[in-house]
mmCIF file of C-alpha atoms and ligand atoms in Angstrom:
data_model
loop_
_atom_site.group_PDB
_atom_site.id
_atom_site.type_symbol
_atom_site.label_atom_id
_atom_site.label_comp_id
_atom_site.label_asym_id
_atom_site.label_seq_id
_atom_site.Cartn_x
_atom_site.Cartn_y
_atom_site.Cartn_z
ATOM 1 C CA SER A 1 373.773 8.031 52.587
ATOM 2 C CA LYS A 2 373.491 4.418 53.480
ATOM 3 C CA GLY A 3 373.387 5.054 57.154
ATOM 4 C CA ASN A 4 373.862 1.873 58.736
ATOM 5 C CA HIS A 5 372.758 -0.128 55.778
ATOM 6 C CA ARG A 6 375.156 -2.439 53.782
ATOM 7 C CA HIS A 7 373.267 -1.007 50.544
ATOM 8 C CA PHE A 8 370.807 1.572 49.290
ATOM 9 C CA MET A 9 368.429 -1.873 48.508
ATOM 10 C CA GLU A 10 368.252 -2.413 52.133
ATOM 11 C CA LYS A 11 368.347 1.278 52.924
ATOM 12 C CA GLU A 12 365.532 1.751 50.945
ATOM 13 C CA ILE A 13 363.240 -1.555 52.381
ATOM 14 C CA HIS A 14 363.512 -0.348 55.670
ATOM 15 C CA GLU A 15 362.051 3.303 54.752
ATOM 16 C CA GLN A 16 359.002 1.727 53.784
ATOM 17 C CA PRO A 17 356.808 1.816 56.563
ATOM 18 C CA GLU A 18 357.369 6.044 57.219
ATOM 19 C CA VAL A 19 356.838 6.442 52.864
ATOM 20 C CA ILE A 20 353.829 4.584 52.938
ATOM 21 C CA SER A 21 352.492 6.322 55.686
ATOM 22 C CA HIS A 22 353.615 9.133 53.946
ATOM 23 C CA THR A 23 352.202 8.355 50.632
ATOM 24 C CA LEU A 24 348.534 7.181 52.150
ATOM 25 C CA ALA A 25 348.327 10.703 54.163
ATOM 26 C CA ASN A 26 348.061 12.312 50.436
ATOM 27 C CA TYR A 27 344.801 10.131 49.864
ATOM 28 C CA LEU A 28 343.296 9.448 53.299
ATOM 29 C CA ASP A 29 341.616 11.482 55.575
ATOM 30 C CA PHE A 30 343.090 9.294 58.530
ATOM 31 C CA ALA A 31 341.089 11.306 61.219
ATOM 32 C CA ASN A 32 337.459 11.170 59.542
ATOM 33 C CA GLY A 33 338.318 7.388 58.404
ATOM 34 C CA THR A 34 338.025 8.281 54.839
ATOM 35 C CA ILE A 35 339.301 8.840 51.537
ATOM 36 C CA ARG A 36 340.179 12.707 50.865
ATOM 37 C CA ALA A 37 337.769 14.577 49.513
ATOM 38 C CA ASP A 38 340.560 15.962 47.108
ATOM 39 C CA ALA A 39 342.627 12.286 46.712
ATOM 40 C CA ALA A 40 341.399 12.163 42.794
ATOM 41 C CA PRO A 41 340.741 15.116 40.292
ATOM 42 C CA ILE A 42 338.559 12.695 38.221
ATOM 43 C CA ASP A 43 335.160 12.338 38.266
ATOM 44 C CA PHE A 44 335.414 7.972 38.079
ATOM 45 C CA ALA A 45 332.119 7.962 38.231
ATOM 46 C CA LYS A 46 332.335 8.911 33.889
ATOM 47 C CA VAL A 47 335.166 6.620 33.428
ATOM 48 C CA ASP A 48 334.320 3.496 31.284
ATOM 49 C CA ARG A 49 337.510 1.722 31.391
ATOM 50 C CA ILE A 50 341.114 2.249 32.416
ATOM 51 C CA ALA A 51 343.471 1.728 30.164
ATOM 52 C CA ALA A 52 347.046 0.854 31.928
ATOM 53 C CA SER A 53 350.531 0.635 31.376
ATOM 54 C CA ALA A 54 353.883 0.178 32.756
ATOM 55 C CA CYS A 55 357.423 -1.709 32.783
ATOM 56 C CA GLY A 56 359.104 -4.032 35.470
ATOM 57 C CA THR A 57 357.881 -3.992 38.858
ATOM 58 C CA ALA A 58 355.670 -0.717 38.242
ATOM 59 C CA PHE A 59 353.464 -3.267 35.932
ATOM 60 C CA TYR A 60 352.883 -5.737 38.620
ATOM 61 C CA ALA A 61 351.748 -3.245 40.831
ATOM 62 C CA GLY A 62 349.615 -2.017 37.795
ATOM 63 C CA LEU A 63 348.611 -5.463 37.775
ATOM 64 C CA VAL A 64 347.509 -5.503 41.507
ATOM 65 C CA GLY A 65 345.965 -2.517 40.828
ATOM 66 C CA LYS A 66 343.550 -4.225 37.862
ATOM 67 C CA TYR A 67 342.265 -6.533 40.653
ATOM 68 C CA TRP A 68 341.192 -3.677 43.107
ATOM 69 C CA PHE A 69 339.687 -1.738 40.302
ATOM 70 C CA GLU A 70 337.550 -4.052 39.079
ATOM 71 C CA ARG A 71 336.345 -5.609 42.779
ATOM 72 C CA ILE A 72 336.162 -2.189 44.762
ATOM 73 C CA ALA A 73 335.188 0.138 41.805
ATOM 74 C CA ARG A 74 333.492 -2.121 39.028
ATOM 75 C CA LEU A 75 335.747 -0.768 36.605
ATOM 76 C CA PRO A 76 337.418 -2.791 33.708
ATOM 77 C CA VAL A 77 340.974 -2.595 33.442
ATOM 78 C CA ASP A 78 343.763 -3.344 30.457
ATOM 79 C CA ILE A 79 346.797 -3.819 31.434
ATOM 80 C CA ASP A 80 350.106 -4.426 29.525
ATOM 81 C CA VAL A 81 353.970 -3.716 29.654
ATOM 82 C CA ALA A 82 354.348 -0.622 27.856
ATOM 83 C CA SER A 83 356.681 -1.898 25.332
ATOM 84 C CA GLU A 84 353.489 -4.155 23.978
ATOM 85 C CA PHE A 85 350.969 -1.040 24.818
ATOM 86 C CA ARG A 86 352.399 1.301 22.746
ATOM 87 C CA TYR A 87 352.719 -0.760 19.543
ATOM 88 C CA ARG A 88 349.422 -2.842 19.640
ATOM 89 C CA GLU A 89 347.281 -0.028 18.351
ATOM 90 C CA MET A 90 344.534 -1.140 20.612
ATOM 91 C CA PRO A 91 340.989 0.537 20.207
ATOM 92 C CA LEU A 92 340.640 3.262 22.883
ATOM 93 C CA SER A 93 337.735 5.012 24.021
ATOM 94 C CA LYS A 94 337.718 8.752 25.176
ATOM 95 C CA ASP A 95 336.350 7.932 28.115
ATOM 96 C CA SER A 96 338.756 5.811 29.426
ATOM 97 C CA LEU A 97 341.497 7.104 31.431
ATOM 98 C CA ALA A 98 344.831 6.050 30.673
ATOM 99 C CA LEU A 99 346.727 5.336 33.739
ATOM 100 C CA PHE A 100 350.654 4.547 33.813
ATOM 101 C CA VAL A 101 352.698 4.002 36.656
ATOM 102 C CA SER A 102 356.506 4.929 37.218
ATOM 103 C CA GLN A 103 359.005 5.572 39.855
ATOM 104 C CA SER A 104 361.384 7.508 37.530
ATOM 105 C CA GLY A 105 358.733 9.242 35.081
ATOM 106 C CA GLU A 106 361.767 8.815 32.352
ATOM 107 C CA THR A 107 361.120 5.047 30.947
ATOM 108 C CA ALA A 108 361.088 5.313 27.594
ATOM 109 C CA ASP A 109 358.204 2.571 26.284
ATOM 110 C CA THR A 110 356.031 3.962 29.417
ATOM 111 C CA LEU A 111 356.440 7.231 28.001
ATOM 112 C CA ALA A 112 355.680 6.485 24.401
ATOM 113 C CA SER A 113 352.493 4.803 25.360
ATOM 114 C CA LEU A 114 351.395 7.904 27.593
ATOM 115 C CA ARG A 115 352.030 10.078 24.196
ATOM 116 C CA TYR A 116 349.867 7.480 22.481
ATOM 117 C CA CYS A 117 347.032 8.188 24.405
ATOM 118 C CA LYS A 118 347.188 11.703 24.736
ATOM 119 C CA GLU A 119 347.215 11.650 21.035
ATOM 120 C CA GLN A 120 344.096 9.285 20.845
ATOM 121 C CA GLY A 121 342.665 12.259 23.073
ATOM 122 C CA LEU A 122 342.079 10.512 26.844
ATOM 123 C CA THR A 123 342.674 12.122 29.632
ATOM 124 C CA VAL A 124 346.024 10.909 31.337
ATOM 125 C CA GLY A 125 346.675 10.094 34.743
ATOM 126 C CA THR A 126 350.700 8.880 36.277
ATOM 127 C CA ILE A 127 351.505 6.941 39.276
ATOM 128 C CA VAL A 128 354.736 8.777 39.770
ATOM 129 C CA ASN A 129 357.771 9.081 42.122
ATOM 130 C CA VAL A 130 359.642 11.965 40.591
ATOM 131 C CA LYS A 131 357.555 15.174 40.261
ATOM 132 C CA GLU A 132 359.580 16.857 38.101
ATOM 133 C CA SER A 133 359.874 14.008 35.235
ATOM 134 C CA THR A 134 359.008 14.240 32.055
ATOM 135 C CA MET A 135 355.867 11.873 32.332
ATOM 136 C CA ALA A 136 354.737 14.054 35.268
ATOM 137 C CA ARG A 137 355.170 17.159 33.422
ATOM 138 C CA GLU A 138 352.949 15.474 30.125
ATOM 139 C CA SER A 139 349.915 13.837 32.292
ATOM 140 C CA ASP A 140 346.722 15.996 32.847
ATOM 141 C CA THR A 141 346.698 14.439 36.450
ATOM 142 C CA ILE A 142 349.381 13.250 38.291
ATOM 143 C CA PHE A 143 349.236 10.950 41.517
ATOM 144 C CA PRO A 144 352.414 11.104 43.227
ATOM 145 C CA THR A 145 354.000 7.801 45.647
ATOM 146 C CA LEU A 146 356.018 10.277 48.139
ATOM 147 C CA ALA A 147 358.636 7.507 48.594
ATOM 148 C CA GLY A 148 361.548 9.701 48.628
ATOM 149 C CA PRO A 149 364.589 9.033 46.083
ATOM 150 C CA GLU A 150 365.206 5.565 45.006
ATOM 151 C CA VAL A 151 368.658 4.938 44.578
ATOM 152 C CA GLY A 152 368.481 1.517 44.223
ATOM 153 C CA VAL A 153 368.229 0.409 40.052
ATOM 154 C CA ALA A 154 365.628 -2.574 41.526
ATOM 155 C CA SER A 155 362.334 -1.014 42.851
ATOM 156 C CA THR A 156 361.158 -1.716 46.621
ATOM 157 C CA LYS A 157 359.807 1.209 48.693
ATOM 158 C CA ALA A 158 358.367 2.862 45.257
ATOM 159 C CA PHE A 159 356.431 -0.519 44.452
ATOM 160 C CA THR A 160 354.943 -0.332 47.880
ATOM 161 C CA CYS A 161 354.089 3.128 47.545
ATOM 162 C CA GLN A 162 352.249 2.656 44.000
ATOM 163 C CA LEU A 163 350.210 -0.198 45.726
ATOM 164 C CA SER A 164 349.478 2.593 48.453
ATOM 165 C CA VAL A 165 348.328 4.749 45.451
ATOM 166 C CA LEU A 166 346.514 2.376 43.628
ATOM 167 C CA ALA A 167 344.555 0.953 46.504
ATOM 168 C CA SER A 168 343.443 4.466 47.565
ATOM 169 C CA LEU A 169 342.076 5.329 43.955
ATOM 170 C CA ALA A 170 340.464 2.433 43.943
ATOM 171 C CA VAL A 171 338.372 3.317 47.082
ATOM 172 C CA ALA A 172 338.108 6.696 45.865
ATOM 173 C CA ALA A 173 336.735 5.395 42.531
ATOM 174 C CA GLY A 174 334.321 2.795 44.493
ATOM 175 C CA LYS A 175 333.142 5.678 46.169
ATOM 176 C CA MET A 176 332.133 7.974 43.226
ATOM 177 C CA ARG A 177 330.742 5.149 41.297
ATOM 178 C CA GLY A 178 328.772 3.996 44.333
ATOM 179 C CA THR A 179 329.916 0.434 44.430
ATOM 180 C CA ILE A 180 331.294 0.765 47.816
ATOM 181 C CA THR A 181 328.925 1.987 50.787
ATOM 182 C CA ASP A 182 330.517 4.529 53.619
ATOM 183 C CA GLN A 183 330.707 1.784 55.807
ATOM 184 C CA GLU A 184 332.392 -0.158 53.293
ATOM 185 C CA GLU A 185 335.062 3.088 52.566
ATOM 186 C CA ARG A 186 335.927 3.386 56.222
ATOM 187 C CA GLN A 187 336.589 -0.299 56.809
ATOM 188 C CA LEU A 188 339.196 -0.252 53.317
ATOM 189 C CA VAL A 189 340.868 3.307 54.670
ATOM 190 C CA ARG A 190 341.310 1.811 58.125
ATOM 191 C CA GLU A 191 342.737 -1.403 56.930
ATOM 192 C CA LEU A 192 345.053 0.647 54.482
ATOM 193 C CA SER A 193 345.980 3.277 57.713
ATOM 194 C CA GLU A 194 347.192 -0.057 59.367
ATOM 195 C CA ILE A 195 349.559 -0.949 56.299
ATOM 196 C CA PRO A 196 352.814 1.430 57.739
ATOM 197 C CA ARG A 197 352.384 -0.955 61.075
ATOM 198 C CA TYR A 198 352.357 -4.384 59.188
ATOM 199 C CA ALA A 199 355.304 -3.286 57.439
ATOM 200 C CA THR A 200 357.058 -2.444 60.643
ATOM 201 C CA GLN A 201 356.281 -5.905 62.123
ATOM 202 C CA ALA A 202 357.174 -7.852 58.636
ATOM 203 C CA LEU A 203 360.465 -6.019 58.938
ATOM 204 C CA LYS A 204 361.484 -7.425 62.286
ATOM 205 C CA LEU A 205 361.568 -11.090 60.366
ATOM 206 C CA GLU A 206 364.520 -9.949 58.559
ATOM 207 C CA SER A 207 367.145 -12.390 60.459
ATOM 208 C CA GLN A 208 364.636 -15.408 60.177
ATOM 209 C CA ILE A 209 364.265 -14.543 56.224
ATOM 210 C CA GLU A 210 368.244 -14.095 55.938
ATOM 211 C CA GLY A 211 368.221 -17.707 57.164
ATOM 212 C CA ILE A 212 366.184 -18.872 54.624
ATOM 213 C CA SER A 213 367.665 -16.815 51.811
ATOM 214 C CA ARG A 214 371.101 -18.079 52.464
ATOM 215 C CA GLU A 215 369.900 -21.467 51.612
ATOM 216 C CA LEU A 216 367.941 -20.028 48.186
ATOM 217 C CA SER A 217 371.458 -18.617 47.182
ATOM 218 C CA GLN A 218 372.602 -22.142 46.539
ATOM 219 C CA VAL A 219 369.744 -23.096 44.085
ATOM 220 C CA LYS A 220 369.777 -22.523 40.316
ATOM 221 C CA HIS A 221 365.627 -22.424 40.231
ATOM 222 C CA ALA A 222 362.678 -21.183 42.056
ATOM 223 C CA LEU A 223 358.845 -20.917 41.775
ATOM 224 C CA TYR A 224 356.552 -18.421 43.105
ATOM 225 C CA LEU A 225 353.095 -18.971 42.974
ATOM 226 C CA GLY A 226 350.099 -16.938 43.965
ATOM 227 C CA ARG A 227 346.366 -16.162 43.601
ATOM 228 C CA GLY A 228 344.482 -13.453 42.995
ATOM 229 C CA THR A 229 346.457 -10.160 44.352
ATOM 230 C CA ASN A 230 349.349 -12.481 44.826
ATOM 231 C CA TYR A 231 349.642 -13.527 41.150
ATOM 232 C CA PRO A 232 351.440 -10.405 40.302
ATOM 233 C CA LEU A 233 353.596 -10.294 43.964
ATOM 234 C CA ALA A 234 354.870 -13.917 42.632
ATOM 235 C CA LEU A 235 355.647 -12.253 39.247
ATOM 236 C CA GLU A 236 357.221 -9.733 41.275
ATOM 237 C CA GLY A 237 358.631 -12.023 43.763
ATOM 238 C CA ALA A 238 360.566 -14.036 40.696
ATOM 239 C CA LEU A 239 361.564 -10.661 39.094
ATOM 240 C CA LYS A 240 363.440 -9.695 41.996
ATOM 241 C CA LEU A 241 365.181 -13.150 42.451
ATOM 242 C CA LYS A 242 366.444 -12.972 38.850
ATOM 243 C CA GLU A 243 367.406 -9.078 38.896
ATOM 244 C CA ILE A 244 369.283 -9.390 42.138
ATOM 245 C CA SER A 245 370.414 -12.713 42.637
ATOM 246 C CA TYR A 246 370.648 -14.046 39.204
ATOM 247 C CA ILE A 247 368.892 -16.978 40.052
ATOM 248 C CA HIS A 248 365.905 -18.152 37.302
ATOM 249 C CA ALA A 249 362.687 -17.866 38.846
ATOM 250 C CA GLU A 250 359.611 -18.042 37.476
ATOM 251 C CA GLY A 251 356.128 -16.493 39.215
ATOM 252 C CA TYR A 252 352.752 -18.865 38.134
ATOM 253 C CA ALA A 253 349.611 -18.307 39.113
ATOM 254 C CA ALA A 254 348.975 -20.737 41.473
ATOM 255 C CA GLY A 255 345.859 -22.592 39.688
ATOM 256 C CA GLU A 256 348.121 -22.620 36.614
ATOM 257 C CA LEU A 257 350.800 -24.833 38.205
ATOM 258 C CA LYS A 258 349.124 -28.371 36.991
ATOM 259 C CA HIS A 259 349.065 -26.931 33.612
ATOM 260 C CA GLY A 260 352.918 -28.087 32.929
ATOM 261 C CA PRO A 261 355.088 -26.059 35.516
ATOM 262 C CA ILE A 262 354.595 -29.020 38.084
ATOM 263 C CA ALA A 263 356.540 -31.537 36.182
ATOM 264 C CA LEU A 264 359.647 -29.590 36.809
ATOM 265 C CA ILE A 265 358.983 -29.556 40.823
ATOM 266 C CA ASP A 266 361.279 -31.627 42.579
ATOM 267 C CA GLU A 267 363.716 -32.022 45.817
ATOM 268 C CA SER A 268 366.321 -29.141 43.942
ATOM 269 C CA MET A 269 363.264 -26.455 43.147
ATOM 270 C CA PRO A 270 361.874 -24.355 46.093
ATOM 271 C CA VAL A 271 358.510 -23.138 45.667
ATOM 272 C CA ILE A 272 357.660 -19.760 47.316
ATOM 273 C CA VAL A 273 353.901 -19.245 48.257
ATOM 274 C CA ILE A 274 352.418 -16.263 48.859
ATOM 275 C CA ALA A 275 349.233 -17.061 50.892
ATOM 276 C CA PRO A 276 347.973 -14.524 53.308
ATOM 277 C CA HIS A 277 344.311 -15.947 55.230
ATOM 278 C CA ASP A 278 342.297 -14.236 52.274
ATOM 279 C CA ARG A 279 339.515 -15.355 49.994
ATOM 280 C CA TRP A 280 342.155 -17.264 47.723
ATOM 281 C CA PHE A 281 344.303 -18.876 50.525
ATOM 282 C CA GLU A 282 341.999 -22.301 50.686
ATOM 283 C CA LYS A 283 342.590 -22.782 46.604
ATOM 284 C CA THR A 284 346.323 -21.954 47.160
ATOM 285 C CA ILE A 285 347.063 -24.172 50.017
ATOM 286 C CA SER A 286 345.887 -26.812 47.891
ATOM 287 C CA ASN A 287 348.645 -25.819 44.806
ATOM 288 C CA MET A 288 350.653 -25.641 47.516
ATOM 289 C CA GLN A 289 350.287 -29.621 48.976
ATOM 290 C CA GLU A 290 350.233 -30.419 45.356
ATOM 291 C CA ALA A 291 354.140 -28.822 44.848
ATOM 292 C CA ALA A 292 355.041 -30.708 48.374
ATOM 293 C CA ALA A 293 353.790 -33.941 47.193
ATOM 294 C CA ARG A 294 356.518 -33.644 44.219
ATOM 295 C CA GLY A 295 358.836 -33.183 46.768
ATOM 296 C CA GLY A 296 359.237 -29.460 46.549
ATOM 297 C CA LYS A 297 360.423 -27.514 49.039
ATOM 298 C CA ILE A 298 358.016 -25.241 50.491
ATOM 299 C CA ILE A 299 358.497 -21.817 51.492
ATOM 300 C CA LEU A 300 354.989 -20.326 52.767
ATOM 301 C CA ILE A 301 354.866 -16.626 52.891
ATOM 302 C CA THR A 302 351.517 -16.016 54.868
ATOM 303 C CA ASP A 303 350.072 -14.100 57.881
ATOM 304 C CA GLU A 304 349.053 -15.191 61.460
ATOM 305 C CA THR A 305 345.770 -16.714 60.803
ATOM 306 C CA GLY A 306 347.622 -18.305 57.511
ATOM 307 C CA ARG A 307 350.160 -19.937 60.053
ATOM 308 C CA CYS A 308 347.661 -21.773 62.039
ATOM 309 C CA GLY A 309 345.229 -22.173 59.516
ATOM 310 C CA GLN A 310 347.107 -24.048 56.681
HETATM 311 C C1 BG6 B 401 363.587 -1.244 35.217
HETATM 312 C C2 BG6 B 401 363.878 -1.218 37.000
HETATM 313 O O1 BG6 B 401 364.663 -1.678 34.273
HETATM 314 O O2 BG6 B 401 362.579 0.079 35.070
HETATM 315 C C3 BG6 B 401 362.461 -1.565 37.882
HETATM 316 O O3 BG6 B 401 364.838 -2.306 37.064
HETATM 317 C C4 BG6 B 401 361.336 -0.560 37.168
HETATM 318 O O4 BG6 B 401 362.713 -2.000 39.382
HETATM 319 C C5 BG6 B 401 361.205 -0.457 36.063
HETATM 320 O O5 BG6 B 401 360.232 -1.187 37.740
HETATM 321 C C6 BG6 B 401 360.642 0.648 35.309
HETATM 322 O O6 BG6 B 401 361.067 2.038 35.664
HETATM 323 P P1 BG6 B 401 360.079 3.057 36.205
HETATM 324 O O7 BG6 B 401 360.623 4.130 36.611
HETATM 325 O O8 BG6 B 401 359.342 3.391 34.998
HETATM 326 O O9 BG6 B 401 359.182 2.465 37.315
#
């Protein structure tokens, strides 16, 4: 049941601290501050690259994962939406891991891509929420998200659980490939274990966010900007606004702003900038200032350090 919530989507957004924590516990040994020995039954040291595919929100989770696997584990990732992947006839190496991301485990294009990779002789791993699904059954290995049933059509808690699994797997791969030290592993595991607490804090901003949303609900177009891992999050933000509010939105890599879309920015175009205080912060803030100079109404999503630093 929806409990005190207005709809399932709201309920599922509020479940995030709990289900992220539950999911992370499947991959992380909190007591020792390390990746669990049984986190990934894949020898990532022998994997030459990852061929990844998914649809919609699950695709954007995979796109964030690409940044993590490449940086932490020095493992290249090819990722494409499954409706393209399945017809691309891309050359695949048998030493690659085929990785799929799906809440339901039933999405037709993702399943077809999975079957294609299986036929090509690749090991198939799937990050999946429904353990009894077709994709789960047909995979060599499943990496479960423990988000519980997701009733809302637009994925929310499944997305953040997919990110939790992808981050954990990237750390596990980095460990196996010797691209991170024991100390770095501990640091990353510590940071991951703090996510449920941060999610709880973020949810406390709900009434503040609702005020902003009320204004946003009046506009016709909106732009989301981000760099690095925040770029797929900008794409996901735009998808959510389109799917839920029927407001036209686009997600852009902040650095691409000057190559066209800046011309569209004026007082009627809110620009939602995703810029926590990370390695991309300064650059994104300078793009944000360009948008502000064009009169765009800026909504900055950042953290405490970013709030003081911009
Ligand atoms: C879409 C949903 O139609 O399917 C998205 O609206 C979802 O929220 C996408 O991400 C893919 O679904 P699945 O079950 O494969 O993750």
